[in-house]
mmCIF file with all atom_site columns, N, CA and C in Angstrom:
data_model
loop_
_atom_site.group_PDB
_atom_site.id
_atom_site.type_symbol
_atom_site.label_atom_id
_atom_site.label_alt_id
_atom_site.label_comp_id
_atom_site.label_asym_id
_atom_site.label_entity_id
_atom_site.label_seq_id
_atom_site.pdbx_PDB_ins_code
_atom_site.Cartn_x
_atom_site.Cartn_y
_atom_site.Cartn_z
_atom_site.occupancy
_atom_site.B_iso_or_equiv
_atom_site.pdbx_formal_charge
_atom_site.auth_seq_id
_atom_site.auth_comp_id
_atom_site.auth_asym_id
_atom_site.auth_atom_id
_atom_site.pdbx_PDB_model_num
ATOM 1  N N  . MET V 1 1  ? 0.790  -1.240 0.035  1.00 54.00 ? 1  MET V N  1
ATOM 2  C CA . MET V 1 1  ? -0.012 0.030  0.005  1.00 54.00 ? 1  MET V CA 1
ATOM 3  C C  . MET V 1 1  ? 0.922  1.278  -0.002 1.00 54.00 ? 1  MET V C  1
ATOM 4  N N  . TYR V 1 2  ? 1.900  1.261  0.835  1.00 62.00 ? 2  TYR V N  1
ATOM 5  C CA . TYR V 1 2  ? 2.819  2.395  0.989  1.00 62.00 ? 2  TYR V CA 1
ATOM 6  C C  . TYR V 1 2  ? 3.603  2.584  -0.292 1.00 62.00 ? 2  TYR V C  1
ATOM 7  N N  . ASN V 1 3  ? 4.135  1.471  -0.832 1.00 64.00 ? 3  ASN V N  1
ATOM 8  C CA . ASN V 1 3  ? 4.885  1.545  -2.081 1.00 64.00 ? 3  ASN V CA 1
ATOM 9  C C  . ASN V 1 3  ? 4.092  1.922  -3.301 1.00 64.00 ? 3  ASN V C  1
ATOM 10 N N  . THR V 1 4  ? 2.777  1.506  -3.307 1.00 69.00 ? 4  THR V N  1
ATOM 11 C CA . THR V 1 4  ? 1.837  1.938  -4.390 1.00 69.00 ? 4  THR V CA 1
ATOM 12 C C  . THR V 1 4  ? 1.631  3.443  -4.367 1.00 69.00 ? 4  THR V C  1
ATOM 13 N N  . TYR V 1 5  ? 1.499  3.919  -3.107 1.00 65.00 ? 5  TYR V N  1
ATOM 14 C CA . TYR V 1 5  ? 1.183  5.398  -2.931 1.00 65.00 ? 5  TYR V CA 1
ATOM 15 C C  . TYR V 1 5  ? 2.376  6.212  -3.392 1.00 65.00 ? 5  TYR V C  1
ATOM 16 N N  . VAL V 1 6  ? 3.578  5.779  -3.107 1.00 58.00 ? 6  VAL V N  1
ATOM 17 C CA . VAL V 1 6  ? 4.882  6.459  -3.541 1.00 58.00 ? 6  VAL V CA 1
ATOM 18 C C  . VAL V 1 6  ? 4.894  6.338  -5.127 1.00 58.00 ? 6  VAL V C  1
ATOM 19 N N  . ASP V 1 7  ? 4.620  5.184  -5.652 1.00 68.00 ? 7  ASP V N  1
ATOM 20 C CA . ASP V 1 7  ? 4.705  5.050  -7.069 1.00 68.00 ? 7  ASP V CA 1
ATOM 21 C C  . ASP V 1 7  ? 3.748  5.925  -7.827 1.00 68.00 ? 7  ASP V C  1
ATOM 22 N N  . VAL V 1 8  ? 2.540  6.103  -7.281 1.00 67.00 ? 8  VAL V N  1
ATOM 23 C CA . VAL V 1 8  ? 1.479  6.969  -7.900 1.00 67.00 ? 8  VAL V CA 1
ATOM 24 C C  . VAL V 1 8  ? 1.960  8.400  -7.891 1.00 67.00 ? 8  VAL V C  1
ATOM 25 N N  . LEU V 1 9  ? 2.557  8.881  -6.815 1.00 63.00 ? 9  LEU V N  1
ATOM 26 C CA . LEU V 1 9  ? 2.913  10.227 -6.752 1.00 63.00 ? 9  LEU V CA 1
ATOM 27 C C  . LEU V 1 9  ? 4.268  10.441 -7.622 1.00 63.00 ? 9  LEU V C  1
ATOM 28 N N  . GLY V 1 10 ? 5.085  9.463  -7.608 1.00 70.00 ? 10 GLY V N  1
ATOM 29 C CA . GLY V 1 10 ? 6.314  9.673  -8.300 1.00 70.00 ? 10 GLY V CA 1
ATOM 30 C C  . GLY V 1 10 ? 7.346  9.870  -7.134 1.00 70.00 ? 10 GLY V C  1
ATOM 31 N N  . TYR V 1 11 ? 8.455  9.222  -7.162 1.00 74.00 ? 11 TYR V N  1
ATOM 32 C CA . TYR V 1 11 ? 9.411  9.192  -6.084 1.00 74.00 ? 11 TYR V CA 1
ATOM 33 C C  . TYR V 1 11 ? 9.944  10.645 -5.870 1.00 74.00 ? 11 TYR V C  1
ATOM 34 N N  . GLU V 1 12 ? 10.240 11.363 -6.902 1.00 76.00 ? 12 GLU V N  1
ATOM 35 C CA . GLU V 1 12 ? 10.787 12.683 -6.864 1.00 76.00 ? 12 GLU V CA 1
ATOM 36 C C  . GLU V 1 12 ? 9.799  13.613 -6.241 1.00 76.00 ? 12 GLU V C  1
ATOM 37 N N  . ASN V 1 13 ? 8.608  13.527 -6.618 1.00 78.00 ? 13 ASN V N  1
ATOM 38 C CA . ASN V 1 13 ? 7.569  14.372 -6.083 1.00 78.00 ? 13 ASN V CA 1
ATOM 39 C C  . ASN V 1 13 ? 7.356  14.108 -4.571 1.00 78.00 ? 13 ASN V C  1
ATOM 40 N N  . PHE V 1 14 ? 7.532  12.903 -4.208 1.00 79.00 ? 14 PHE V N  1
ATOM 41 C CA . PHE V 1 14 ? 7.324  12.440 -2.731 1.00 79.00 ? 14 PHE V CA 1
ATOM 42 C C  . PHE V 1 14 ? 8.335  13.111 -1.977 1.00 79.00 ? 14 PHE V C  1
ATOM 43 N N  . ILE V 1 15 ? 9.631  13.221 -2.452 1.00 83.00 ? 15 ILE V N  1
ATOM 44 C CA . ILE V 1 15 ? 10.723 13.814 -1.740 1.00 83.00 ? 15 ILE V CA 1
ATOM 45 C C  . ILE V 1 15 ? 10.468 15.328 -1.590 1.00 83.00 ? 15 ILE V C  1
ATOM 46 N N  . VAL V 1 16 ? 9.942  15.968 -2.712 1.00 86.00 ? 16 VAL V N  1
ATOM 47 C CA . VAL V 1 16 ? 9.706  17.399 -2.697 1.00 86.00 ? 16 VAL V CA 1
ATOM 48 C C  . VAL V 1 16 ? 8.647  17.738 -1.676 1.00 86.00 ? 16 VAL V C  1
ATOM 49 N N  . ILE V 1 17 ? 7.596  16.917 -1.612 1.00 86.00 ? 17 ILE V N  1
ATOM 50 C CA . ILE V 1 17 ? 6.442  17.140 -0.694 1.00 86.00 ? 17 ILE V CA 1
ATOM 51 C C  . ILE V 1 17 ? 6.957  16.896 0.722  1.00 86.00 ? 17 ILE V C  1
ATOM 52 N N  . PHE V 1 18 ? 7.734  15.862 0.994  1.00 89.00 ? 18 PHE V N  1
ATOM 53 C CA . PHE V 1 18 ? 8.265  15.537 2.221  1.00 89.00 ? 18 PHE V CA 1
ATOM 54 C C  . PHE V 1 18 ? 9.124  16.697 2.822  1.00 89.00 ? 18 PHE V C  1
ATOM 55 N N  . TYR V 1 19 ? 9.999  17.223 2.062  1.00 92.00 ? 19 TYR V N  1
ATOM 56 C CA . TYR V 1 19 ? 10.888 18.306 2.507  1.00 92.00 ? 19 TYR V CA 1
ATOM 57 C C  . TYR V 1 19 ? 10.078 19.609 2.734  1.00 92.00 ? 19 TYR V C  1
ATOM 58 N N  . TYR V 1 20 ? 9.090  19.843 1.780  1.00 92.00 ? 20 TYR V N  1
ATOM 59 C CA . TYR V 1 20 ? 8.224  20.948 2.064  1.00 92.00 ? 20 TYR V CA 1
ATOM 60 C C  . TYR V 1 20 ? 7.425  20.898 3.348  1.00 92.00 ? 20 TYR V C  1
ATOM 61 N N  . PHE V 1 21 ? 7.010  19.727 3.645  1.00 92.00 ? 21 PHE V N  1
ATOM 62 C CA . PHE V 1 21 ? 6.312  19.433 4.977  1.00 92.00 ? 21 PHE V CA 1
ATOM 63 C C  . PHE V 1 21 ? 7.187  19.776 6.077  1.00 92.00 ? 21 PHE V C  1
ATOM 64 N N  . LEU V 1 22 ? 8.422  19.224 6.046  1.00 93.00 ? 22 LEU V N  1
ATOM 65 C CA . LEU V 1 22 ? 9.452  19.546 7.167  1.00 93.00 ? 22 LEU V CA 1
ATOM 66 C C  . LEU V 1 22 ? 9.705  21.010 7.311  1.00 93.00 ? 22 LEU V C  1
ATOM 67 N N  . TYR V 1 23 ? 9.900  21.690 6.104  1.00 94.00 ? 23 TYR V N  1
ATOM 68 C CA . TYR V 1 23 ? 10.233 23.036 6.014  1.00 94.00 ? 23 TYR V CA 1
ATOM 69 C C  . TYR V 1 23 ? 9.030  23.901 6.623  1.00 94.00 ? 23 TYR V C  1
ATOM 70 N N  . SER V 1 24 ? 7.862  23.648 6.286  1.00 93.00 ? 24 SER V N  1
ATOM 71 C CA . SER V 1 24 ? 6.657  24.382 6.783  1.00 93.00 ? 24 SER V CA 1
ATOM 72 C C  . SER V 1 24 ? 6.468  24.206 8.250  1.00 93.00 ? 24 SER V C  1
ATOM 73 N N  . LYS V 1 25 ? 6.772  22.885 8.683  1.00 90.00 ? 25 LYS V N  1
ATOM 74 C CA . LYS V 1 25 ? 6.618  22.646 10.096 1.00 90.00 ? 25 LYS V CA 1
ATOM 75 C C  . LYS V 1 25 ? 7.739  23.409 10.923 1.00 90.00 ? 25 LYS V C  1
ATOM 76 N N  . TYR V 1 26 ? 8.920  23.433 10.407 1.00 90.00 ? 26 TYR V N  1
ATOM 77 C CA . TYR V 1 26 ? 10.004 24.140 11.057 1.00 90.00 ? 26 TYR V CA 1
ATOM 78 C C  . TYR V 1 26 ? 9.805  25.695 11.072 1.00 90.00 ? 26 TYR V C  1
ATOM 79 N N  . TYR V 1 27 ? 9.207  26.179 9.877  1.00 87.00 ? 27 TYR V N  1
ATOM 80 C CA . TYR V 1 27 ? 8.913  27.583 9.745  1.00 87.00 ? 27 TYR V CA 1
ATOM 81 C C  . TYR V 1 27 ? 7.882  28.061 10.734 1.00 87.00 ? 27 TYR V C  1
ATOM 82 N N  . LYS V 1 28 ? 6.853  27.262 10.906 1.00 86.00 ? 28 LYS V N  1
ATOM 83 C CA . LYS V 1 28 ? 5.761  27.573 11.821 1.00 86.00 ? 28 LYS V CA 1
ATOM 84 C C  . LYS V 1 28 ? 6.222  27.511 13.254 1.00 86.00 ? 28 LYS V C  1
ATOM 85 N N  . ALA V 1 29 ? 7.166  26.580 13.589 1.00 88.00 ? 29 ALA V N  1
ATOM 86 C CA . ALA V 1 29 ? 7.738  26.489 14.912 1.00 88.00 ? 29 ALA V CA 1
ATOM 87 C C  . ALA V 1 29 ? 8.567  27.753 15.303 1.00 88.00 ? 29 ALA V C  1
ATOM 88 N N  . THR V 1 30 ? 9.281  28.302 14.257 1.00 83.00 ? 30 THR V N  1
ATOM 89 C CA . THR V 1 30 ? 10.204 29.368 14.600 1.00 83.00 ? 30 THR V CA 1
ATOM 90 C C  . THR V 1 30 ? 9.390  30.685 14.612 1.00 83.00 ? 30 THR V C  1
ATOM 91 N N  . LYS V 1 31 ? 8.255  30.815 13.911 1.00 70.00 ? 31 LYS V N  1
ATOM 92 C CA . LYS V 1 31 ? 7.498  32.026 13.921 1.00 70.00 ? 31 LYS V CA 1
ATOM 93 C C  . LYS V 1 31 ? 6.698  32.147 15.246 1.00 70.00 ? 31 LYS V C  1
#
């Protein structure tokens, strides 16, 4: 299920979304 989810998004897109999530979480924590 997890592997299928990554395959549907595309691995590169998954990495971008993951880093964006971490960045937004860090940004909100510092603000």
